[in-house]
CSV table of N, CA, C and O in Angstrom, one decimal:
chain,number,residue,atom,x,y,z
A,1,MET,N,-101.9,136.4,38.4
A,1,MET,CA,-101.9,136.5,39.9
A,1,MET,C,-101.5,135.1,40.4
A,1,MET,O,-102.0,134.1,40.0
A,2,GLY,N,-100.5,135.1,41.3
A,2,GLY,CA,-99.9,133.9,41.8
A,2,GLY,C,-100.7,133.4,43.0
A,2,GLY,O,-101.8,133.9,43.4
A,3,ILE,N,-100.2,132.3,43.6
A,3,ILE,CA,-100.7,131.7,44.8
A,3,ILE,C,-99.9,132.1,46.0
A,3,ILE,O,-98.7,131.9,46.1
A,4,GLN,N,-100.6,132.8,46.9
A,4,GLN,CA,-99.9,133.3,48.1
A,4,GLN,C,-99.8,132.2,49.1
A,4,GLN,O,-100.7,131.5,49.5
A,5,ILE,N,-98.5,132.0,49.6
A,5,ILE,CA,-98.2,130.9,50.5
A,5,ILE,C,-97.4,131.5,51.7
A,5,ILE,O,-96.4,132.2,51.5
A,6,ARG,N,-97.8,131.2,52.9
A,6,ARG,CA,-97.0,131.5,54.1
A,6,ARG,C,-96.1,130.3,54.4
A,6,ARG,O,-96.4,129.2,54.2
A,7,THR,N,-94.9,130.6,55.0
A,7,THR,CA,-93.9,129.6,55.3
A,7,THR,C,-93.6,129.6,56.8
A,7,THR,O,-93.3,130.6,57.4
A,8,THR,N,-93.6,128.4,57.4
A,8,THR,CA,-93.2,128.2,58.8
A,8,THR,C,-92.0,127.3,58.8
A,8,THR,O,-91.7,126.6,57.9
A,9,PHE,N,-91.3,127.2,60.0
A,9,PHE,CA,-90.2,126.3,60.1
A,9,PHE,C,-90.2,125.7,61.5
A,9,PHE,O,-90.9,126.2,62.4
A,10,GLU,N,-89.5,124.6,61.6
A,10,GLU,CA,-89.2,124.0,62.9
A,10,GLU,C,-87.8,123.4,62.8
A,10,GLU,O,-87.5,122.8,61.8
A,11,ILE,N,-87.1,123.6,63.9
A,11,ILE,CA,-85.7,123.0,63.9
A,11,ILE,C,-85.7,121.9,65.0
A,11,ILE,O,-86.1,122.2,66.2
A,12,ILE,N,-85.3,120.7,64.7
A,12,ILE,CA,-85.3,119.6,65.6
A,12,ILE,C,-83.8,119.3,65.8
A,12,ILE,O,-83.1,119.0,64.8
A,13,THR,N,-83.4,119.3,67.1
A,13,THR,CA,-82.0,118.9,67.4
A,13,THR,C,-82.1,117.5,68.0
A,13,THR,O,-83.2,117.0,68.5
A,14,PRO,N,-81.0,116.8,68.2
A,14,PRO,CA,-81.0,115.5,68.8
A,14,PRO,C,-81.6,115.6,70.3
A,14,PRO,O,-82.3,114.8,70.7
A,15,ASP,N,-81.2,116.7,71.0
A,15,ASP,CA,-81.8,116.9,72.3
A,15,ASP,C,-83.3,117.1,72.3
A,15,ASP,O,-84.0,116.5,73.1
A,16,SER,N,-83.8,117.9,71.4
A,16,SER,CA,-85.2,118.2,71.4
A,16,SER,C,-86.0,116.9,70.9
A,16,SER,O,-87.1,116.7,71.4
A,17,ALA,N,-85.4,116.2,70.1
A,17,ALA,CA,-86.0,114.9,69.6
A,17,ALA,C,-86.2,113.9,70.7
A,17,ALA,O,-87.2,113.2,70.7
A,18,GLU,N,-85.3,113.9,71.6
A,18,GLU,CA,-85.4,113.0,72.8
A,18,GLU,C,-86.6,113.3,73.6
A,18,GLU,O,-87.2,112.4,74.2
A,19,HIS,N,-87.0,114.6,73.6
A,19,HIS,CA,-88.2,115.0,74.4
A,19,HIS,C,-89.5,115.1,73.5
A,19,HIS,O,-90.5,115.6,74.0
A,20,GLY,N,-89.4,114.7,72.2
A,20,GLY,CA,-90.5,114.8,71.3
A,20,GLY,C,-90.9,116.2,70.9
A,20,GLY,O,-92.1,116.4,70.7
A,21,GLU,N,-90.0,117.1,71.0
A,21,GLU,CA,-90.3,118.5,70.7
A,21,GLU,C,-89.4,119.1,69.6
A,21,GLU,O,-88.3,118.5,69.3
A,22,ALA,N,-89.7,120.2,69.1
A,22,ALA,CA,-88.8,121.0,68.3
A,22,ALA,C,-88.1,121.9,69.2
A,22,ALA,O,-88.6,122.5,70.1
A,23,ALA,N,-86.8,122.2,68.8
A,23,ALA,CA,-86.0,123.1,69.6
A,23,ALA,C,-86.5,124.6,69.3
A,23,ALA,O,-86.4,125.4,70.2
A,24,GLU,N,-87.0,124.8,68.1
A,24,GLU,CA,-87.4,126.1,67.7
A,24,GLU,C,-88.4,126.0,66.6
A,24,GLU,O,-88.3,125.1,65.8
A,25,ARG,N,-89.4,126.9,66.6
A,25,ARG,CA,-90.3,127.0,65.5
A,25,ARG,C,-90.9,128.4,65.4
A,25,ARG,O,-90.8,129.1,66.3
A,26,GLY,N,-91.3,128.7,64.1
A,26,GLY,CA,-91.8,130.1,63.9
A,26,GLY,C,-92.1,130.3,62.5
A,26,GLY,O,-92.1,129.4,61.6
A,27,TRP,N,-92.2,131.6,62.1
A,27,TRP,CA,-92.5,132.0,60.8
A,27,TRP,C,-91.2,132.3,60.0
A,27,TRP,O,-90.3,132.9,60.6
A,28,VAL,N,-91.1,131.9,58.8
A,28,VAL,CA,-90.1,132.3,57.8
A,28,VAL,C,-90.7,133.5,57.1
A,28,VAL,O,-90.0,134.5,56.8
A,29,ASP,N,-92.0,133.4,56.7
A,29,ASP,CA,-92.7,134.4,55.9
A,29,ASP,C,-94.1,134.4,56.4
A,29,ASP,O,-94.9,133.6,55.9
A,30,GLU,N,-94.4,135.3,57.3
A,30,GLU,CA,-95.8,135.4,57.8
A,30,GLU,C,-96.8,136.1,56.9
A,30,GLU,O,-98.0,135.9,56.9
A,31,GLU,N,-96.2,137.0,56.0
A,31,GLU,CA,-97.1,137.7,55.1
A,31,GLU,C,-97.5,136.9,53.9
A,31,GLU,O,-98.6,137.0,53.4
A,32,GLY,N,-96.6,136.0,53.4
A,32,GLY,CA,-96.9,135.2,52.3
A,32,GLY,C,-96.1,135.6,51.1
A,32,GLY,O,-95.8,136.8,50.9
A,33,THR,N,-95.7,134.6,50.3
A,33,THR,CA,-94.9,134.8,49.1
A,33,THR,C,-95.8,134.3,47.9
A,33,THR,O,-96.4,133.3,48.1
A,34,GLU,N,-95.7,134.9,46.8
A,34,GLU,CA,-96.4,134.5,45.6
A,34,GLU,C,-95.7,133.4,44.9
A,34,GLU,O,-94.5,133.5,44.5
A,35,TYR,N,-96.3,132.3,44.7
A,35,TYR,CA,-95.8,131.1,43.9
A,35,TYR,C,-96.6,131.0,42.6
A,35,TYR,O,-97.8,131.2,42.6
A,36,GLY,N,-95.9,130.6,41.6
A,36,GLY,CA,-96.6,130.2,40.4
A,36,GLY,C,-97.1,128.7,40.5
A,36,GLY,O,-96.6,128.0,41.4
A,37,PHE,N,-98.0,128.3,39.7
A,37,PHE,CA,-98.6,127.0,39.9
A,37,PHE,C,-97.6,125.9,39.7
A,37,PHE,O,-97.4,125.0,40.5
A,38,ARG,N,-96.8,126.0,38.6
A,38,ARG,CA,-95.7,125.0,38.4
A,38,ARG,C,-94.7,125.0,39.5
A,38,ARG,O,-94.2,123.9,39.9
A,39,GLU,N,-94.4,126.1,40.0
A,39,GLU,CA,-93.4,126.2,41.1
A,39,GLU,C,-93.9,125.5,42.3
A,39,GLU,O,-93.2,124.8,43.0
A,40,LEU,N,-95.2,125.6,42.6
A,40,LEU,CA,-95.9,125.0,43.8
A,40,LEU,C,-95.9,123.5,43.5
A,40,LEU,O,-95.7,122.7,44.5
A,41,VAL,N,-96.2,123.0,42.3
A,41,VAL,CA,-96.2,121.6,42.0
A,41,VAL,C,-94.8,121.0,42.3
A,41,VAL,O,-94.7,119.9,42.9
A,42,GLU,N,-93.8,121.7,41.8
A,42,GLU,CA,-92.4,121.2,42.0
A,42,GLU,C,-92.1,121.1,43.5
A,42,GLU,O,-91.5,120.1,44.0
A,43,LEU,N,-92.5,122.1,44.3
A,43,LEU,CA,-92.3,122.1,45.7
A,43,LEU,C,-93.0,120.9,46.4
A,43,LEU,O,-92.5,120.2,47.2
A,44,ALA,N,-94.3,120.7,45.9
A,44,ALA,CA,-95.1,119.6,46.5
A,44,ALA,C,-94.4,118.3,46.3
A,44,ALA,O,-94.5,117.4,47.1
A,45,ARG,N,-93.8,118.1,45.2
A,45,ARG,CA,-93.1,116.8,44.8
A,45,ARG,C,-92.0,116.5,45.8
A,45,ARG,O,-91.6,115.3,45.9
A,46,SER,N,-91.5,117.5,46.5
A,46,SER,CA,-90.4,117.2,47.5
A,46,SER,C,-90.9,117.2,48.9
A,46,SER,O,-90.2,117.1,49.9
A,47,GLY,N,-92.3,117.2,49.1
A,47,GLY,CA,-92.8,117.3,50.4
A,47,GLY,C,-93.9,116.3,50.7
A,47,GLY,O,-94.2,115.4,49.9
A,48,ALA,N,-94.6,116.5,51.8
A,48,ALA,CA,-95.7,115.6,52.2
A,48,ALA,C,-96.8,116.5,52.7
A,48,ALA,O,-96.6,117.5,53.4
A,49,VAL,N,-98.0,116.2,52.2
A,49,VAL,CA,-99.2,117.0,52.6
A,49,VAL,C,-99.8,116.6,53.9
A,49,VAL,O,-99.6,115.4,54.3
A,50,SER,N,-100.4,117.5,54.6
A,50,SER,CA,-100.9,117.2,56.0
A,50,SER,C,-102.1,116.4,56.0
A,50,SER,O,-102.5,115.9,57.1
A,51,SER,N,-102.8,116.2,54.9
A,51,SER,CA,-104.0,115.4,54.9
A,51,SER,C,-104.0,114.5,53.7
A,51,SER,O,-103.5,114.9,52.6
A,52,SER,N,-104.6,113.3,53.8
A,52,SER,CA,-104.6,112.4,52.7
A,52,SER,C,-105.8,112.8,51.7
A,52,SER,O,-105.8,112.3,50.6
A,53,ASP,N,-106.7,113.6,52.1
A,53,ASP,CA,-107.8,114.1,51.3
A,53,ASP,C,-107.7,115.6,51.2
A,53,ASP,O,-107.3,116.3,52.2
A,54,PRO,N,-108.2,116.2,50.1
A,54,PRO,CA,-108.2,117.6,49.9
A,54,PRO,C,-109.0,118.3,51.1
A,54,PRO,O,-110.1,117.9,51.4
A,55,ALA,N,-108.4,119.3,51.7
A,55,ALA,CA,-109.0,120.1,52.7
A,55,ALA,C,-108.5,121.5,52.7
A,55,ALA,O,-107.3,121.7,52.5
A,56,PRO,N,-109.4,122.5,52.9
A,56,PRO,CA,-109.0,123.9,52.9
A,56,PRO,C,-107.9,124.2,53.9
A,56,PRO,O,-107.1,125.2,53.7
A,57,SER,N,-107.8,123.4,55.0
A,57,SER,CA,-106.9,123.7,56.0
A,57,SER,C,-105.5,123.0,55.9
A,57,SER,O,-104.7,123.0,56.7
A,58,ALA,N,-105.4,122.2,54.8
A,58,ALA,CA,-104.2,121.4,54.6
A,58,ALA,C,-102.9,122.3,54.3
A,58,ALA,O,-103.1,123.4,53.8
A,59,TRP,N,-101.8,121.7,54.6
A,59,TRP,CA,-100.5,122.4,54.3
A,59,TRP,C,-99.5,121.4,53.8
A,59,TRP,O,-99.8,120.2,53.9
A,60,LEU,N,-98.4,121.8,53.3
A,60,LEU,CA,-97.3,121.0,52.8
A,60,LEU,C,-96.1,121.1,53.7
A,60,LEU,O,-95.8,122.2,54.0
A,61,THR,N,-95.4,120.0,54.0
A,61,THR,CA,-94.2,120.1,54.7
A,61,THR,C,-93.1,119.4,53.9
A,61,THR,O,-93.2,118.3,53.4
A,62,VAL,N,-92.0,120.1,53.9
A,62,VAL,CA,-90.8,119.6,53.3
A,62,VAL,C,-89.8,119.2,54.4
A,62,VAL,O,-89.4,120.1,55.1
A,63,TYR,N,-89.7,117.9,54.7
A,63,TYR,CA,-88.9,117.4,55.7
A,63,TYR,C,-87.4,117.5,55.3
A,63,TYR,O,-87.1,117.3,54.1
A,64,LYS,N,-86.5,117.7,56.3
A,64,LYS,CA,-85.1,117.8,56.0
A,64,LYS,C,-84.8,118.9,55.0
A,64,LYS,O,-84.0,118.7,54.1
A,65,TYR,N,-85.5,120.0,55.1
A,65,TYR,CA,-85.3,121.2,54.2
A,65,TYR,C,-83.8,121.6,54.3
A,65,TYR,O,-83.2,121.9,53.3
A,66,ASP,N,-83.3,121.5,55.5
A,66,ASP,CA,-81.8,121.8,55.7
A,66,ASP,C,-81.4,120.9,56.9
A,66,ASP,O,-82.1,120.7,57.8
A,67,GLU,N,-80.1,120.5,56.8
A,67,GLU,CA,-79.5,119.6,57.8
A,67,GLU,C,-78.2,120.2,58.2
A,67,GLU,O,-77.4,120.6,57.3
A,68,ASP,N,-77.9,120.3,59.5
A,68,ASP,CA,-76.6,120.7,60.0
A,68,ASP,C,-75.9,119.4,60.5
A,68,ASP,O,-76.2,119.0,61.6
A,69,TYR,N,-75.0,118.9,59.7
A,69,TYR,CA,-74.4,117.6,60.0
A,69,TYR,C,-73.5,117.7,61.2
A,69,TYR,O,-73.2,116.7,61.9
A,70,SER,N,-73.0,118.9,61.5
A,70,SER,CA,-72.1,119.1,62.6
A,70,SER,C,-72.8,119.0,64.0
A,70,SER,O,-72.3,118.6,65.0
A,71,THR,N,-74.1,119.5,64.0
A,71,THR,CA,-74.9,119.5,65.2
A,71,THR,C,-76.0,118.4,65.2
A,71,THR,O,-76.5,118.1,66.3
A,72,GLY,N,-76.3,117.9,64.1
A,72,GLY,CA,-77.4,117.0,64.0
A,72,GLY,C,-78.8,117.6,63.9
A,72,GLY,O,-79.8,116.9,63.9
A,73,ALA,N,-78.8,119.0,63.8
A,73,ALA,CA,-80.1,119.7,63.7
A,73,ALA,C,-80.7,119.6,62.3
A,73,ALA,O,-80.0,119.6,61.3
A,74,VAL,N,-82.0,119.4,62.3
A,74,VAL,CA,-82.7,119.3,61.0
A,74,VAL,C,-83.8,120.4,61.0
A,74,VAL,O,-84.5,120.6,62.0
A,75,GLU,N,-83.9,121.1,59.9
A,75,GLU,CA,-85.0,122.1,59.7
A,75,GLU,C,-86.0,121.6,58.7
A,75,GLU,O,-85.7,121.1,57.6
A,76,ASN,N,-87.3,121.6,59.1
A,76,ASN,CA,-88.4,121.3,58.3
A,76,ASN,C,-89.1,122.6,58.0
A,76,ASN,O,-89.2,123.5,58.9
A,77,ARG,N,-89.7,122.7,56.8
A,77,ARG,CA,-90.5,123.9,56.4
A,77,ARG,C,-91.8,123.5,56.0
A,77,ARG,O,-92.0,122.5,55.3
A,78,SER,N,-92.8,124.3,56.4
A,78,SER,CA,-94.2,124.0,56.0
A,78,SER,C,-94.8,125.2,55.3
A,78,SER,O,-94.5,126.4,55.6
A,79,TYR,N,-95.6,124.9,54.3
A,79,TYR,CA,-96.2,125.9,53.4
A,79,TYR,C,-97.7,125.9,53.5
A,79,TYR,O,-98.3,124.9,53.4
A,80,HIS,N,-98.3,127.1,53.8
A,80,HIS,CA,-99.7,127.2,54.1
A,80,HIS,C,-100.3,128.2,53.2
A,80,HIS,O,-99.9,129.4,53.1
A,81,PRO,N,-101.4,127.9,52.5
A,81,PRO,CA,-102.1,128.8,51.6
A,81,PRO,C,-102.7,129.9,52.5
A,81,PRO,O,-103.2,129.7,53.6
A,82,VAL,N,-102.7,131.2,51.9
A,82,VAL,CA,-103.2,132.3,52.7
A,82,VAL,C,-104.7,132.5,52.7
A,82,VAL,O,-105.3,132.6,53.7
A,83,SER,N,-105.3,132.5,51.5
A,83,SER,CA,-106.7,132.7,51.3
A,83,SER,C,-107.5,131.5,50.8
A,83,SER,O,-106.9,130.5,50.5
A,84,ALA,N,-108.8,131.6,50.8
A,84,ALA,CA,-109.6,130.5,50.2
A,84,ALA,C,-109.2,130.3,48.7
A,84,ALA,O,-109.1,129.1,48.3
A,85,ARG,N,-109.0,131.3,48.0
A,85,ARG,CA,-108.6,131.2,46.6
A,85,ARG,C,-107.3,130.4,46.5
A,85,ARG,O,-107.1,129.5,45.7
A,86,ASP,N,-106.3,130.8,47.4
A,86,ASP,CA,-105.0,130.2,47.4
A,86,ASP,C,-105.1,128.7,47.8
A,86,ASP,O,-104.4,127.9,47.2
A,87,ALA,N,-106.0,128.4,48.7
A,87,ALA,CA,-106.3,127.0,49.1
A,87,ALA,C,-106.8,126.2,47.9
A,87,ALA,O,-106.4,125.0,47.8
A,88,ARG,N,-107.7,126.8,47.1
A,88,ARG,CA,-108.2,126.0,45.9
A,88,ARG,C,-107.1,125.7,44.9
A,88,ARG,O,-106.9,124.6,44.5
A,89,TYR,N,-106.2,126.7,44.7
A,89,TYR,CA,-105.1,126.4,43.8
A,89,TYR,C,-104.0,125.5,44.4
A,89,TYR,O,-103.4,124.7,43.7
A,90,PHE,N,-103.9,125.6,45.7
A,90,PHE,CA,-103.0,124.7,46.4
A,90,PHE,C,-103.4,123.3,46.3
A,90,PHE,O,-102.6,122.4,46.0
A,91,ALA,N,-104.7,123.1,46.4
A,91,ALA,CA,-105.3,121.7,46.2
A,91,ALA,C,-105.1,121.2,44.8
A,91,ALA,O,-104.7,120.0,44.6
A,92,LYS,N,-105.2,122.1,43.8
A,92,LYS,CA,-105.0,121.7,42.4
A,92,LYS,C,-103.5,121.3,42.2
A,92,LYS,O,-103.2,120.4,41.5
A,93,ALA,N,-102.6,122.1,42.9
A,93,ALA,CA,-101.2,121.8,42.8
A,93,ALA,C,-100.8,120.4,43.4
A,93,ALA,O,-100.0,119.7,42.9
A,94,MET,N,-101.5,120.2,44.6
A,94,MET,CA,-101.2,118.9,45.3
A,94,MET,C,-101.7,117.7,44.4
A,94,MET,O,-101.1,116.7,44.3
A,95,GLN,N,-102.8,117.9,43.7
A,95,GLN,CA,-103.3,116.9,42.8
A,95,GLN,C,-102.4,116.7,41.6
A,95,GLN,O,-102.0,115.6,41.2
A,96,ALA,N,-101.9,117.8,41.0
A,96,ALA,CA,-101.0,117.7,39.9
A,96,ALA,C,-99.7,117.1,40.3
A,96,ALA,O,-99.0,116.4,39.5
A,97,ALA,N,-99.3,117.2,41.5
A,97,ALA,CA,-98.0,116.6,42.0
A,97,ALA,C,-98.2,115.1,42.4
A,97,ALA,O,-97.3,114.4,42.7
A,98,GLY,N,-99.5,114.7,42.4
A,98,GLY,CA,-99.8,113.3,42.7
A,98,GLY,C,-100.0,113.0,44.1
A,98,GLY,O,-100.0,111.8,44.6
A,99,LEU,N,-100.1,114.0,45.0
A,99,LEU,CA,-100.3,113.8,46.4
A,99,LEU,C,-101.8,113.6,46.8
A,99,LEU,O,-102.1,113.0,47.8
A,100,TRP,N,-102.7,114.1,45.9
A,100,TRP,CA,-104.1,113.9,46.1
A,100,TRP,C,-104.7,113.4,44.8
A,100,TRP,O,-104.2,113.7,43.8
A,101,ARG,N,-105.8,112.7,44.9
A,101,ARG,CA,-106.5,112.3,43.7
A,101,ARG,C,-107.5,113.3,43.3
A,101,ARG,O,-108.0,114.1,43.9
């Protein structure tokens, strides 16, 4: 059984950045996708966790997930564990990736 993770996105354009806002945000995957532990560790190595200490409500953000060089828009993606069980394995993956002690 894998680790269920929901995915959100935000797109920041040069215009929206001037106002301190995202131009667009929402769900990529509201239901959740199953990740293997190693897969989640690899993903964590490319991102930043929302908290410096393990917390059940923490999430992972991969900044500059995608960049549109013609418009200057940048997409960030955030990964959120679905259940308490998923949050426990998420925390272990963050530790294995070196983001938490």
